mmCIF file of C-alpha atoms in Angstrom:
data_model
loop_
_atom_site.group_PDB
_atom_site.id
_atom_site.type_symbol
_atom_site.label_atom_id
_atom_site.label_comp_id
_atom_site.label_asym_id
_atom_site.label_seq_id
_atom_site.Cartn_x
_atom_site.Cartn_y
_atom_site.Cartn_z
ATOM 1 C CA UNK A 1 -45.221 -22.056 4.945
ATOM 2 C CA UNK A 2 -44.790 -25.135 2.893
ATOM 3 C CA UNK A 3 -42.495 -27.802 4.185
ATOM 4 C CA UNK A 4 -40.162 -27.671 1.228
ATOM 5 C CA UNK A 5 -39.722 -23.881 1.759
ATOM 6 C CA UNK A 6 -39.060 -24.369 5.503
ATOM 7 C CA UNK A 7 -36.450 -27.002 4.650
ATOM 8 C CA UNK A 8 -34.650 -24.754 2.040
ATOM 9 C CA UNK A 9 -34.609 -21.747 4.451
ATOM 10 C CA UNK A 10 -33.228 -24.030 7.232
ATOM 11 C CA UNK A 11 -30.411 -25.078 4.894
ATOM 12 C CA UNK A 12 -29.767 -21.587 3.527
ATOM 13 C CA UNK A 13 -29.366 -19.885 6.918
ATOM 14 C CA UNK A 14 -28.232 -22.930 8.703
ATOM 15 C CA UNK A 15 -25.337 -23.381 6.379
ATOM 16 C CA UNK A 16 -23.574 -20.508 8.087
ATOM 17 C CA UNK A 17 -22.799 -22.697 11.223
ATOM 18 C CA UNK A 18 -24.080 -26.110 10.312
ATOM 19 C CA UNK A 19 -21.987 -28.402 8.095
ATOM 20 C CA UNK A 20 -24.933 -30.662 7.491
ATOM 21 C CA UNK A 21 -27.106 -27.759 6.286
ATOM 22 C CA UNK A 22 -24.262 -26.842 3.922
ATOM 23 C CA UNK A 23 -24.136 -30.283 2.467
ATOM 24 C CA UNK A 24 -27.947 -30.441 2.141
ATOM 25 C CA UNK A 25 -28.124 -26.978 0.501
ATOM 26 C CA UNK A 26 -25.459 -28.070 -2.042
ATOM 27 C CA UNK A 27 -27.393 -31.206 -2.940
ATOM 28 C CA UNK A 28 -30.889 -29.719 -3.119
ATOM 29 C CA UNK A 29 -30.825 -26.087 -3.975
ATOM 30 C CA UNK A 30 -30.267 -24.674 -7.591
ATOM 31 C CA UNK A 31 -26.665 -24.458 -8.818
ATOM 32 C CA UNK A 32 -26.857 -20.637 -9.183
ATOM 33 C CA UNK A 33 -27.736 -20.091 -5.438
ATOM 34 C CA UNK A 34 -24.297 -21.729 -4.752
ATOM 35 C CA UNK A 35 -22.541 -19.329 -6.929
ATOM 36 C CA UNK A 36 -24.150 -16.372 -5.186
ATOM 37 C CA UNK A 37 -23.009 -17.638 -1.795
ATOM 38 C CA UNK A 38 -19.516 -18.199 -3.227
ATOM 39 C CA UNK A 39 -19.207 -14.712 -4.451
ATOM 40 C CA UNK A 40 -20.471 -13.337 -1.128
ATOM 41 C CA UNK A 41 -18.008 -15.452 0.821
ATOM 42 C CA UNK A 42 -15.068 -14.518 -1.364
ATOM 43 C CA UNK A 43 -15.935 -10.793 -1.579
ATOM 44 C CA UNK A 44 -16.575 -10.190 2.162
ATOM 45 C CA UNK A 45 -13.008 -10.618 3.304
ATOM 46 C CA UNK A 46 -11.805 -8.200 0.568
ATOM 47 C CA UNK A 47 -13.786 -5.300 2.189
ATOM 48 C CA UNK A 48 -11.269 -4.582 5.021
ATOM 49 C CA UNK A 49 -8.457 -4.654 2.409
ATOM 50 C CA UNK A 50 -10.149 -1.980 0.293
ATOM 51 C CA UNK A 51 -11.009 0.088 3.275
ATOM 52 C CA UNK A 52 -7.379 0.124 4.409
ATOM 53 C CA UNK A 53 -6.280 1.297 0.889
ATOM 54 C CA UNK A 54 -9.100 4.054 0.961
ATOM 55 C CA UNK A 55 -7.702 5.252 4.264
ATOM 56 C CA UNK A 56 -4.108 5.477 2.945
ATOM 57 C CA UNK A 57 -2.813 8.752 1.844
ATOM 58 C CA UNK A 58 0.646 9.889 0.459
ATOM 59 C CA UNK A 59 0.795 12.686 3.070
ATOM 60 C CA UNK A 60 0.670 9.902 5.811
ATOM 61 C CA UNK A 61 4.439 9.372 5.045
ATOM 62 C CA UNK A 62 5.412 12.906 5.930
ATOM 63 C CA UNK A 63 2.628 13.894 8.454
ATOM 64 C CA UNK A 64 3.757 12.005 11.497
ATOM 65 C CA UNK A 65 7.156 12.394 13.220
ATOM 66 C CA UNK A 66 8.510 14.534 10.288
ATOM 67 C CA UNK A 67 11.530 15.655 12.379
ATOM 68 C CA UNK A 68 11.358 19.215 11.297
ATOM 69 C CA UNK A 69 10.604 18.373 7.634
ATOM 70 C CA UNK A 70 7.924 21.122 7.623
ATOM 71 C CA UNK A 71 10.441 23.802 8.553
ATOM 72 C CA UNK A 72 13.344 22.483 6.468
ATOM 73 C CA UNK A 73 11.188 21.999 3.365
ATOM 74 C CA UNK A 74 9.670 25.427 3.407
ATOM 75 C CA UNK A 75 13.033 27.011 3.890
ATOM 76 C CA UNK A 76 14.571 25.253 0.988
ATOM 77 C CA UNK A 77 11.616 25.755 -1.272
ATOM 78 C CA UNK A 78 11.776 29.537 -0.513
ATOM 79 C CA UNK A 79 15.640 29.374 -1.256
ATOM 80 C CA UNK A 80 14.982 27.665 -4.554
ATOM 81 C CA UNK A 81 12.352 30.249 -5.338
ATOM 82 C CA UNK A 82 14.721 33.065 -4.535
ATOM 83 C CA UNK A 83 17.389 31.522 -6.808
ATOM 84 C CA UNK A 84 14.774 31.630 -9.705
ATOM 85 C CA UNK A 85 14.674 27.770 -9.972
ATOM 86 C CA UNK A 86 11.578 25.975 -11.232
ATOM 87 C CA UNK A 87 10.080 22.531 -11.473
ATOM 88 C CA UNK A 88 7.531 21.999 -14.244
ATOM 89 C CA UNK A 89 5.647 18.873 -15.365
ATOM 90 C CA UNK A 90 5.069 18.755 -19.146
ATOM 91 C CA UNK A 91 2.124 17.306 -20.973
ATOM 92 C CA UNK A 92 3.760 13.813 -20.978
ATOM 93 C CA UNK A 93 3.957 14.014 -17.142
ATOM 94 C CA UNK A 94 7.733 14.334 -17.115
ATOM 95 C CA UNK A 95 9.361 16.668 -14.661
ATOM 96 C CA UNK A 96 11.844 19.390 -15.876
ATOM 97 C CA UNK A 97 14.167 21.548 -13.769
ATOM 98 C CA UNK A 98 14.941 25.146 -14.737
ATOM 99 C CA UNK A 99 17.586 27.466 -13.399
ATOM 100 C CA UNK A 100 17.034 31.186 -14.359
ATOM 101 C CA UNK A 101 14.832 29.966 -17.266
ATOM 102 C CA UNK A 102 17.425 27.502 -18.621
ATOM 103 C CA UNK A 103 16.440 23.815 -18.456
ATOM 104 C CA UNK A 104 19.098 21.599 -16.701
ATOM 105 C CA UNK A 105 19.970 18.524 -18.690
ATOM 106 C CA UNK A 106 21.400 15.264 -17.281
ATOM 107 C CA UNK A 107 24.762 15.858 -15.543
ATOM 108 C CA UNK A 108 26.497 13.331 -13.387
ATOM 109 C CA UNK A 109 27.882 15.907 -11.042
ATOM 110 C CA UNK A 110 24.562 17.571 -10.492
ATOM 111 C CA UNK A 111 22.634 14.253 -10.120
ATOM 112 C CA UNK A 112 24.898 13.294 -7.168
ATOM 113 C CA UNK A 113 25.027 16.691 -5.574
ATOM 114 C CA UNK A 114 21.975 18.187 -3.648
ATOM 115 C CA UNK A 115 20.568 21.329 -5.344
ATOM 116 C CA UNK A 116 19.518 22.526 -1.851
ATOM 117 C CA UNK A 117 20.585 21.569 1.629
ATOM 118 C CA UNK A 118 19.109 22.717 4.981
ATOM 119 C CA UNK A 119 21.715 23.062 7.772
ATOM 120 C CA UNK A 120 20.602 23.202 11.441
ATOM 121 C CA UNK A 121 22.864 25.934 12.570
ATOM 122 C CA UNK A 122 22.254 25.420 16.239
ATOM 123 C CA UNK A 123 23.490 21.716 15.981
ATOM 124 C CA UNK A 124 25.787 22.326 12.955
ATOM 125 C CA UNK A 125 24.241 19.321 11.078
ATOM 126 C CA UNK A 126 22.549 18.795 7.802
ATOM 127 C CA UNK A 127 18.864 18.000 8.098
ATOM 128 C CA UNK A 128 17.515 17.839 4.559
ATOM 129 C CA UNK A 129 18.949 17.289 1.003
ATOM 130 C CA UNK A 130 16.996 17.999 -2.157
ATOM 131 C CA UNK A 131 18.229 16.273 -5.251
ATOM 132 C CA UNK A 132 17.137 16.502 -8.958
ATOM 133 C CA UNK A 133 17.837 13.964 -11.646
ATOM 134 C CA UNK A 134 16.491 12.850 -15.024
ATOM 135 C CA UNK A 135 18.178 9.514 -14.729
ATOM 136 C CA UNK A 136 16.136 6.425 -15.490
ATOM 137 C CA UNK A 137 16.655 2.646 -15.472
ATOM 138 C CA UNK A 138 19.590 1.817 -17.874
ATOM 139 C CA UNK A 139 21.319 5.202 -17.403
ATOM 140 C CA UNK A 140 24.601 5.526 -15.651
ATOM 141 C CA UNK A 141 24.176 6.458 -12.804
ATOM 142 C CA UNK A 142 20.512 5.335 -12.773
ATOM 143 C CA UNK A 143 17.820 6.430 -10.316
ATOM 144 C CA UNK A 144 18.656 3.543 -7.874
ATOM 145 C CA UNK A 145 22.350 4.605 -7.816
ATOM 146 C CA UNK A 146 21.350 8.154 -6.865
ATOM 147 C CA UNK A 147 18.963 6.884 -4.152
ATOM 148 C CA UNK A 148 21.723 4.707 -2.776
ATOM 149 C CA UNK A 149 24.050 7.603 -2.955
ATOM 150 C CA UNK A 150 21.701 9.780 -1.045
ATOM 151 C CA UNK A 151 21.190 7.137 1.641
ATOM 152 C CA UNK A 152 24.949 6.715 1.968
ATOM 153 C CA UNK A 153 25.634 10.312 2.903
ATOM 154 C CA UNK A 154 26.749 9.823 6.412
ATOM 155 C CA UNK A 155 28.151 12.527 8.711
ATOM 156 C CA UNK A 156 29.717 12.647 12.103
ATOM 157 C CA UNK A 157 27.155 13.799 14.693
ATOM 158 C CA UNK A 158 27.362 17.570 15.622
ATOM 159 C CA UNK A 159 29.307 18.345 12.378
ATOM 160 C CA UNK A 160 28.934 18.454 8.659
ATOM 161 C CA UNK A 161 31.998 16.327 8.253
ATOM 162 C CA UNK A 162 31.583 13.234 6.193
ATOM 163 C CA UNK A 163 31.953 9.798 7.933
ATOM 164 C CA UNK A 164 35.330 8.095 7.485
ATOM 165 C CA UNK A 165 36.249 4.454 7.838
ATOM 166 C CA UNK A 166 37.330 5.010 11.378
ATOM 167 C CA UNK A 167 33.946 6.584 12.467
ATOM 168 C CA UNK A 168 31.320 4.213 13.942
ATOM 169 C CA UNK A 169 27.725 4.254 12.593
ATOM 170 C CA UNK A 170 26.393 5.018 16.081
ATOM 171 C CA UNK A 171 28.358 8.300 16.082
ATOM 172 C CA UNK A 172 26.922 9.377 12.676
ATOM 173 C CA UNK A 173 23.644 10.541 11.062
ATOM 174 C CA UNK A 174 22.023 10.601 7.713
ATOM 175 C CA UNK A 175 20.153 13.666 6.659
ATOM 176 C CA UNK A 176 16.556 13.202 5.286
ATOM 177 C CA UNK A 177 16.351 13.707 1.509
ATOM 178 C CA UNK A 178 13.967 14.246 -1.387
ATOM 179 C CA UNK A 179 14.723 13.263 -4.976
ATOM 180 C CA UNK A 180 12.756 15.062 -7.687
ATOM 181 C CA UNK A 181 13.153 12.909 -10.822
ATOM 182 C CA UNK A 182 11.604 13.017 -14.307
ATOM 183 C CA UNK A 183 8.893 10.545 -13.485
ATOM 184 C CA UNK A 184 8.193 11.246 -9.810
ATOM 185 C CA UNK A 185 9.388 12.014 -6.290
ATOM 186 C CA UNK A 186 11.165 9.958 -3.626
ATOM 187 C CA UNK A 187 11.322 10.909 -0.022
ATOM 188 C CA UNK A 188 13.283 9.256 2.731
ATOM 189 C CA UNK A 189 13.030 10.599 6.386
ATOM 190 C CA UNK A 190 15.639 9.658 8.926
ATOM 191 C CA UNK A 191 15.260 9.860 12.666
ATOM 192 C CA UNK A 192 16.931 12.954 14.093
ATOM 193 C CA UNK A 193 20.685 12.429 14.770
ATOM 194 C CA UNK A 194 20.499 8.921 13.592
ATOM 195 C CA UNK A 195 21.070 6.616 10.563
ATOM 196 C CA UNK A 196 17.684 4.976 11.105
ATOM 197 C CA UNK A 197 15.048 5.602 8.420
ATOM 198 C CA UNK A 198 11.556 6.088 9.714
ATOM 199 C CA UNK A 199 9.584 6.675 6.482
ATOM 200 C CA UNK A 200 10.092 6.041 2.693
ATOM 201 C CA UNK A 201 7.773 7.381 -0.090
ATOM 202 C CA UNK A 202 7.591 7.199 -3.801
ATOM 203 C CA UNK A 203 5.077 8.841 -6.078
ATOM 204 C CA UNK A 204 4.632 10.004 -9.734
ATOM 205 C CA UNK A 205 3.470 13.090 -11.706
ATOM 206 C CA UNK A 206 0.574 11.325 -13.464
ATOM 207 C CA UNK A 207 -2.041 13.461 -11.769
ATOM 208 C CA UNK A 208 -0.096 16.712 -11.444
ATOM 209 C CA UNK A 209 -1.188 19.772 -13.217
ATOM 210 C CA UNK A 210 1.033 20.387 -16.361
ATOM 211 C CA UNK A 211 3.088 23.474 -17.165
ATOM 212 C CA UNK A 212 2.787 25.023 -13.693
ATOM 213 C CA UNK A 213 5.819 25.791 -11.406
ATOM 214 C CA UNK A 214 5.619 23.355 -8.476
ATOM 215 C CA UNK A 215 7.949 25.699 -6.364
ATOM 216 C CA UNK A 216 5.587 28.574 -6.794
ATOM 217 C CA UNK A 217 2.597 26.367 -6.244
ATOM 218 C CA UNK A 218 3.983 25.037 -2.963
ATOM 219 C CA UNK A 219 4.808 28.511 -1.602
ATOM 220 C CA UNK A 220 1.368 30.007 -2.522
ATOM 221 C CA UNK A 221 -0.406 30.374 0.833
ATOM 222 C CA UNK A 222 -3.675 32.266 0.868
ATOM 223 C CA UNK A 223 -3.336 35.710 2.440
ATOM 224 C CA UNK A 224 0.385 35.568 2.588
ATOM 225 C CA UNK A 225 3.166 36.767 0.224
ATOM 226 C CA UNK A 226 6.055 34.550 -0.673
ATOM 227 C CA UNK A 227 8.820 35.698 1.803
ATOM 228 C CA UNK A 228 12.647 35.938 1.124
ATOM 229 C CA UNK A 229 13.172 34.340 4.538
ATOM 230 C CA UNK A 230 10.856 32.064 6.516
ATOM 231 C CA UNK A 231 9.950 33.299 9.907
ATOM 232 C CA UNK A 232 6.219 32.640 10.333
ATOM 233 C CA UNK A 233 4.979 29.363 11.767
ATOM 234 C CA UNK A 234 1.762 30.042 10.072
ATOM 235 C CA UNK A 235 3.357 30.259 6.686
ATOM 236 C CA UNK A 236 5.327 27.009 7.395
ATOM 237 C CA UNK A 237 2.105 25.222 8.129
ATOM 238 C CA UNK A 238 0.539 26.576 4.943
ATOM 239 C CA UNK A 239 3.401 25.443 2.764
ATOM 240 C CA UNK A 240 3.593 22.036 4.406
ATOM 241 C CA UNK A 241 -0.211 21.670 3.883
ATOM 242 C CA UNK A 242 0.447 22.352 0.120
ATOM 243 C CA UNK A 243 3.186 19.712 0.164
ATOM 244 C CA UNK A 244 0.897 17.197 1.886
ATOM 245 C CA UNK A 245 -1.614 17.833 -0.931
ATOM 246 C CA UNK A 246 1.102 17.220 -3.535
ATOM 247 C CA UNK A 247 2.127 14.022 -1.876
ATOM 248 C CA UNK A 248 -1.484 12.810 -1.869
ATOM 249 C CA UNK A 249 -1.800 13.712 -5.528
ATOM 250 C CA UNK A 250 1.468 11.850 -6.423
ATOM 251 C CA UNK A 251 0.292 8.768 -4.579
ATOM 252 C CA UNK A 252 -2.841 8.290 -6.591
ATOM 253 C CA UNK A 253 -1.335 5.819 -8.950
ATOM 254 C CA UNK A 254 -0.053 3.679 -6.089
ATOM 255 C CA UNK A 255 -3.492 3.777 -4.550
ATOM 256 C CA UNK A 256 -5.067 2.590 -7.726
ATOM 257 C CA UNK A 257 -2.454 -0.119 -7.992
ATOM 258 C CA UNK A 258 -3.206 -1.300 -4.455
ATOM 259 C CA UNK A 259 -6.958 -1.275 -5.240
ATOM 260 C CA UNK A 260 -6.267 -3.491 -8.231
ATOM 261 C CA UNK A 261 -3.976 -5.802 -6.280
ATOM 262 C CA UNK A 262 -6.445 -6.092 -3.147
ATOM 263 C CA UNK A 263 -9.476 -6.767 -5.413
ATOM 264 C CA UNK A 264 -8.144 -8.974 -8.212
ATOM 265 C CA UNK A 265 -5.275 -10.768 -6.634
ATOM 266 C CA UNK A 266 -6.927 -11.668 -3.371
ATOM 267 C CA UNK A 267 -10.211 -12.330 -5.038
ATOM 268 C CA UNK A 268 -8.332 -14.921 -7.212
ATOM 269 C CA UNK A 269 -6.506 -16.297 -4.237
ATOM 270 C CA UNK A 270 -9.564 -16.819 -2.088
ATOM 271 C CA UNK A 271 -11.652 -18.180 -5.069
ATOM 272 C CA UNK A 272 -8.866 -20.590 -5.926
ATOM 273 C CA UNK A 273 -8.717 -21.721 -2.369
ATOM 274 C CA UNK A 274 -12.395 -22.593 -2.275
ATOM 275 C CA UNK A 275 -12.192 -24.558 -5.481
ATOM 276 C CA UNK A 276 -9.134 -26.424 -4.339
ATOM 277 C CA UNK A 277 -10.815 -27.371 -1.119
ATOM 278 C CA UNK A 278 -13.799 -28.511 -3.151
ATOM 279 C CA UNK A 279 -11.510 -30.920 -5.078
ATOM 280 C CA UNK A 280 -9.941 -31.985 -1.834
ATOM 281 C CA UNK A 281 -13.290 -32.902 -0.403
ATOM 282 C CA UNK A 282 -14.024 -34.812 -3.522
ATOM 283 C CA UNK A 283 -10.822 -36.780 -3.249
ATOM 284 C CA UNK A 284 -11.398 -37.635 0.494
ATOM 285 C CA UNK A 285 -14.826 -39.007 -0.089
ATOM 286 C CA UNK A 286 -13.703 -41.389 -2.835
ATOM 287 C CA UNK A 287 -12.806 -44.174 -0.423
ATOM 288 C CA UNK A 288 -14.444 -47.665 -1.173
ATOM 289 C CA UNK A 289 -15.965 -47.748 2.295
ATOM 290 C CA UNK A 290 -16.918 -44.126 2.408
ATOM 291 C CA UNK A 291 -20.697 -43.742 2.249
ATOM 292 C CA UNK A 292 -20.278 -40.204 0.867
ATOM 293 C CA UNK A 293 -18.695 -41.460 -2.368
ATOM 294 C CA UNK A 294 -22.042 -40.884 -4.148
ATOM 295 C CA UNK A 295 -21.249 -37.168 -4.076
ATOM 296 C CA UNK A 296 -20.302 -35.933 -7.421
ATOM 297 C CA UNK A 297 -17.453 -33.479 -8.028
ATOM 298 C CA UNK A 298 -19.697 -30.491 -8.662
ATOM 299 C CA UNK A 299 -21.601 -31.329 -5.550
ATOM 300 C CA UNK A 300 -18.430 -31.295 -3.506
ATOM 301 C CA UNK A 301 -17.641 -27.898 -5.014
ATOM 302 C CA UNK A 302 -21.145 -26.589 -4.108
ATOM 303 C CA UNK A 303 -20.555 -27.849 -0.463
ATOM 304 C CA UNK A 304 -17.544 -25.602 -0.183
ATOM 305 C CA UNK A 305 -19.407 -22.774 -1.752
ATOM 306 C CA UNK A 306 -22.071 -22.994 0.860
ATOM 307 C CA UNK A 307 -19.351 -23.342 3.550
ATOM 308 C CA UNK A 308 -17.447 -20.233 2.557
ATOM 309 C CA UNK A 309 -19.852 -17.563 3.724
ATOM 310 C CA UNK A 310 -19.159 -17.876 7.445
ATOM 311 C CA UNK A 311 -15.384 -17.800 7.012
ATOM 312 C CA UNK A 312 -15.812 -14.812 4.767
ATOM 313 C CA UNK A 313 -17.931 -13.008 7.355
ATOM 314 C CA UNK A 314 -15.504 -13.834 10.168
ATOM 315 C CA UNK A 315 -12.542 -12.718 7.969
ATOM 316 C CA UNK A 316 -14.247 -9.449 7.367
ATOM 317 C CA UNK A 317 -14.882 -8.767 11.043
ATOM 318 C CA UNK A 318 -11.448 -9.808 12.122
ATOM 319 C CA UNK A 319 -9.992 -7.859 9.217
ATOM 320 C CA UNK A 320 -11.332 -4.626 10.581
ATOM 321 C CA UNK A 321 -10.056 -5.486 14.090
ATOM 322 C CA UNK A 322 -6.632 -6.569 12.929
ATOM 323 C CA UNK A 323 -6.014 -4.874 9.662
ATOM 324 C CA UNK A 324 -2.389 -5.986 9.306
ATOM 325 C CA UNK A 325 -3.456 -9.662 9.162
ATOM 326 C CA UNK A 326 -6.643 -9.192 7.161
ATOM 327 C CA UNK A 327 -5.454 -11.000 4.103
ATOM 328 C CA UNK A 328 -4.824 -14.234 6.106
ATOM 329 C CA UNK A 329 -8.089 -14.632 8.000
ATOM 330 C CA UNK A 330 -10.159 -16.068 5.217
ATOM 331 C CA UNK A 331 -7.497 -18.573 4.366
ATOM 332 C CA UNK A 332 -7.321 -19.692 8.065
ATOM 333 C CA UNK A 333 -11.103 -19.875 8.786
ATOM 334 C CA UNK A 334 -11.827 -21.597 5.434
ATOM 335 C CA UNK A 335 -9.141 -24.209 6.031
ATOM 336 C CA UNK A 336 -10.465 -24.795 9.516
ATOM 337 C CA UNK A 337 -14.040 -25.320 8.292
ATOM 338 C CA UNK A 338 -12.983 -27.634 5.541
ATOM 339 C CA UNK A 339 -10.975 -29.662 7.977
ATOM 340 C CA UNK A 340 -13.833 -29.756 10.475
ATOM 341 C CA UNK A 341 -16.289 -30.901 7.784
ATOM 342 C CA UNK A 342 -13.922 -33.694 6.500
ATOM 343 C CA UNK A 343 -13.390 -34.956 10.021
ATOM 344 C CA UNK A 344 -17.081 -34.925 10.902
ATOM 345 C CA UNK A 345 -20.023 -34.933 8.457
ATOM 346 C CA UNK A 346 -17.922 -36.201 5.519
ATOM 347 C CA UNK A 347 -15.887 -38.656 7.492
ATOM 348 C CA UNK A 348 -16.654 -42.395 6.786
ATOM 349 C CA UNK A 349 -16.355 -43.189 10.500
ATOM 350 C CA UNK A 350 -18.742 -40.476 11.436
ATOM 351 C CA UNK A 351 -21.333 -41.466 8.898
ATOM 352 C CA UNK A 352 -21.086 -45.082 9.888
ATOM 353 C CA UNK A 353 -21.613 -44.253 13.493
ATOM 354 C CA UNK A 354 -24.626 -42.289 12.651
#
């Protein structure tokens, strides 16, 4: 192997752990090789962020600790079907609510009143409220007002009596609720017999099949007829499976938004960090007595490009191990390596001592 080839390979692979190899690679290797390493270093820490999004589903919000949501939701959906009520998404992906074939137009009293409520008769408490509204931002009341109204429905434990000013919060509960609105669906689950929220979900109708009754779709379980009264656990599981599929479907827009955020925003942040550190290294080597002042600004950039692969690789590994902190690891490791390099190989005292 030629001596020059051995030297280049040493710098390419050695730059992962050796600051001096990173400096030599930046000075001697082609500029385009620095860009390749930069892209790899910046893209690697994004991989755990994308994987986390890929493993996120709308049904996650209602699958775990649903506090009887499967039973309550099935019972109320059957009730709505028996009352000949329908939810249909039109071609513009707007939800419409029909009662006996008549579309229900915006109505303040209807907006603030549940169209269906499940009451646990053994505990004499409300467990689930279903609302419908066509209100949007700018309307009175608007969607936020209705959401806050639903969250504010507190009742005394063991009763269906609304909370008064003399009742303490610890003696009250808030029923879980679902809001079907023109552009999507909102769900808030509350811990049983408590005012503590355990899950909150929001989705839209962008990927929902148009002109098909959602109530009938949710109640359609293979091999079973739609009952007038829910008694079968198998049927409850089947309906809840349909609802989980609906929640996954309504969450696709949010998933795509998170993909865009995790790929573009964090790519920009990490790339900007590397460029900024390159400028910082250039500024730190400008001292009159610093023997590294011969380095040009683009060489300082290339040094950071060759230095970012190891932080990116470490950030990817730790991102999989500690997913909740995945977005921070590259920033930390890259900062540490830049500081280490500025205090060692690019330090005037270190070079002089050498």
